Amino acid sequence: MTFCNVCQKMNADITVKDVTGRFEIDAKSIVGLMTIRMGEKMHLLIEGEEEHLADSYFEKFDCTPVTIPFS
């Protein structure tokens, strides 16, 4: 399963941001993800009902999810 497929399965808003804060991309958009340069460090922001499951969803990818409490 691809990164985008995993994002699409989650019941949460998922945003990929570069470390400089110059851009944000909806992680559920394959077209948006294709604009990211490979090898760049990014922040993965997860907000929603399943944010507490982020570690299990993304365990096979080299990333550390950051969760924002759902209100």
PDB file of C-alpha atoms in Angstrom:
ATOM      1  CA  MET A   1       0.000   0.000   0.000  1.00  0.00           C
ATOM      2  CA  THR A   2       1.355   3.424  -0.932  1.00  0.00           C
ATOM      3  CA  PHE A   3       1.699   6.404   1.402  1.00  0.00           C
ATOM      4  CA  CYS A   4      -1.195   8.141  -0.357  1.00  0.00           C
ATOM      5  CA  ASN A   5      -3.414   5.035  -0.003  1.00  0.00           C
ATOM      6  CA  VAL A   6      -2.730   4.907   3.733  1.00  0.00           C
ATOM      7  CA  CYS A   7      -3.605   8.599   4.064  1.00  0.00           C
ATOM      8  CA  GLN A   8      -6.846   8.068   2.145  1.00  0.00           C
ATOM      9  CA  LYS A   9      -7.885   5.243   4.490  1.00  0.00           C
ATOM     10  CA  MET A  10      -7.498   7.359   7.628  1.00  0.00           C
ATOM     11  CA  ASN A  11     -10.480   9.249   9.004  1.00  0.00           C
ATOM     12  CA  ALA A  12      -8.409  12.393   9.537  1.00  0.00           C
ATOM     13  CA  ASP A  13      -7.056  15.430   7.729  1.00  0.00           C
ATOM     14  CA  ILE A  14      -3.421  14.799   6.841  1.00  0.00           C
ATOM     15  CA  THR A  15      -1.082  17.525   5.669  1.00  0.00           C
ATOM     16  CA  VAL A  16       2.511  17.239   4.490  1.00  0.00           C
ATOM     17  CA  LYS A  17       4.561  20.393   5.148  1.00  0.00           C
ATOM     18  CA  ASP A  18       8.149  21.124   4.281  1.00  0.00           C
ATOM     19  CA  VAL A  19      10.407  21.980   7.211  1.00  0.00           C
ATOM     20  CA  THR A  20      10.721  25.612   6.112  1.00  0.00           C
ATOM     21  CA  GLY A  21       6.947  26.108   6.136  1.00  0.00           C
ATOM     22  CA  ARG A  22       6.896  27.262   2.509  1.00  0.00           C
ATOM     23  CA  PHE A  23       4.184  24.864   1.391  1.00  0.00           C
ATOM     24  CA  GLU A  24       1.486  22.460   2.584  1.00  0.00           C
ATOM     25  CA  ILE A  25       0.055  19.553   0.617  1.00  0.00           C
ATOM     26  CA  ASP A  26      -3.006  17.417   1.243  1.00  0.00           C
ATOM     27  CA  ALA A  27      -1.485  13.965   1.821  1.00  0.00           C
ATOM     28  CA  LYS A  28      -4.550  12.333   0.269  1.00  0.00           C
ATOM     29  CA  SER A  29      -3.780  13.984  -3.090  1.00  0.00           C
ATOM     30  CA  ILE A  30      -1.490  11.902  -5.274  1.00  0.00           C
ATOM     31  CA  VAL A  31      -0.982  14.887  -7.585  1.00  0.00           C
ATOM     32  CA  GLY A  32       0.034  17.071  -4.638  1.00  0.00           C
ATOM     33  CA  LEU A  33       2.436  14.438  -3.329  1.00  0.00           C
ATOM     34  CA  MET A  34       4.061  14.195  -6.751  1.00  0.00           C
ATOM     35  CA  THR A  35       5.234  17.814  -6.368  1.00  0.00           C
ATOM     36  CA  ILE A  36       7.446  16.948  -3.373  1.00  0.00           C
ATOM     37  CA  ARG A  37      11.143  16.399  -4.006  1.00  0.00           C
ATOM     38  CA  MET A  38      12.233  12.938  -2.908  1.00  0.00           C
ATOM     39  CA  GLY A  39      14.561  12.824   0.081  1.00  0.00           C
ATOM     40  CA  GLU A  40      13.408  16.128   1.575  1.00  0.00           C
ATOM     41  CA  LYS A  41      12.492  16.172   5.252  1.00  0.00           C
ATOM     42  CA  MET A  42       8.804  16.903   5.771  1.00  0.00           C
ATOM     43  CA  HIS A  43       6.351  17.261   8.626  1.00  0.00           C
ATOM     44  CA  LEU A  44       3.274  15.048   8.620  1.00  0.00           C
ATOM     45  CA  LEU A  45       0.383  16.743  10.429  1.00  0.00           C
ATOM     46  CA  ILE A  46      -2.651  14.628  11.349  1.00  0.00           C
ATOM     47  CA  GLU A  47      -5.876  16.050  12.720  1.00  0.00           C
ATOM     48  CA  GLY A  48      -9.077  14.064  13.180  1.00  0.00           C
ATOM     49  CA  GLU A  49     -10.853  11.135  14.726  1.00  0.00           C
ATOM     50  CA  GLU A  50      -8.153   8.551  13.952  1.00  0.00           C
ATOM     51  CA  GLU A  51      -5.096  10.659  14.795  1.00  0.00           C
ATOM     52  CA  HIS A  52      -4.359   8.392  17.762  1.00  0.00           C
ATOM     53  CA  LEU A  53      -3.848   5.532  15.271  1.00  0.00           C
ATOM     54  CA  ALA A  54      -1.199   7.384  13.251  1.00  0.00           C
ATOM     55  CA  ASP A  55       1.709   5.252  14.491  1.00  0.00           C
ATOM     56  CA  SER A  56       0.015   2.031  13.385  1.00  0.00           C
ATOM     57  CA  TYR A  57      -1.023   3.453   9.999  1.00  0.00           C
ATOM     58  CA  PHE A  58       2.440   4.801   9.167  1.00  0.00           C
ATOM     59  CA  GLU A  59       4.683   2.210  10.844  1.00  0.00           C
ATOM     60  CA  LYS A  60       6.112   0.958   7.513  1.00  0.00           C
ATOM     61  CA  PHE A  61       7.107   4.454   6.380  1.00  0.00           C
ATOM     62  CA  ASP A  62      10.128   6.433   7.559  1.00  0.00           C
ATOM     63  CA  CYS A  63       8.148   9.162   9.305  1.00  0.00           C
ATOM     64  CA  THR A  64       7.172  10.337  12.758  1.00  0.00           C
ATOM     65  CA  PRO A  65       3.570  11.607  12.774  1.00  0.00           C
ATOM     66  CA  VAL A  66       2.686  14.757  14.730  1.00  0.00           C
ATOM     67  CA  THR A  67      -0.858  14.779  16.065  1.00  0.00           C
ATOM     68  CA  ILE A  68      -3.032  17.784  16.852  1.00  0.00           C
ATOM     69  CA  PRO A  69      -5.811  17.094  19.383  1.00  0.00           C
ATOM     70  CA  PHE A  70      -9.252  16.736  17.788  1.00  0.00           C
ATOM     71  CA  SER A  71     -11.781  19.203  19.208  1.00  0.00           C
TER      72      SER A  71
END
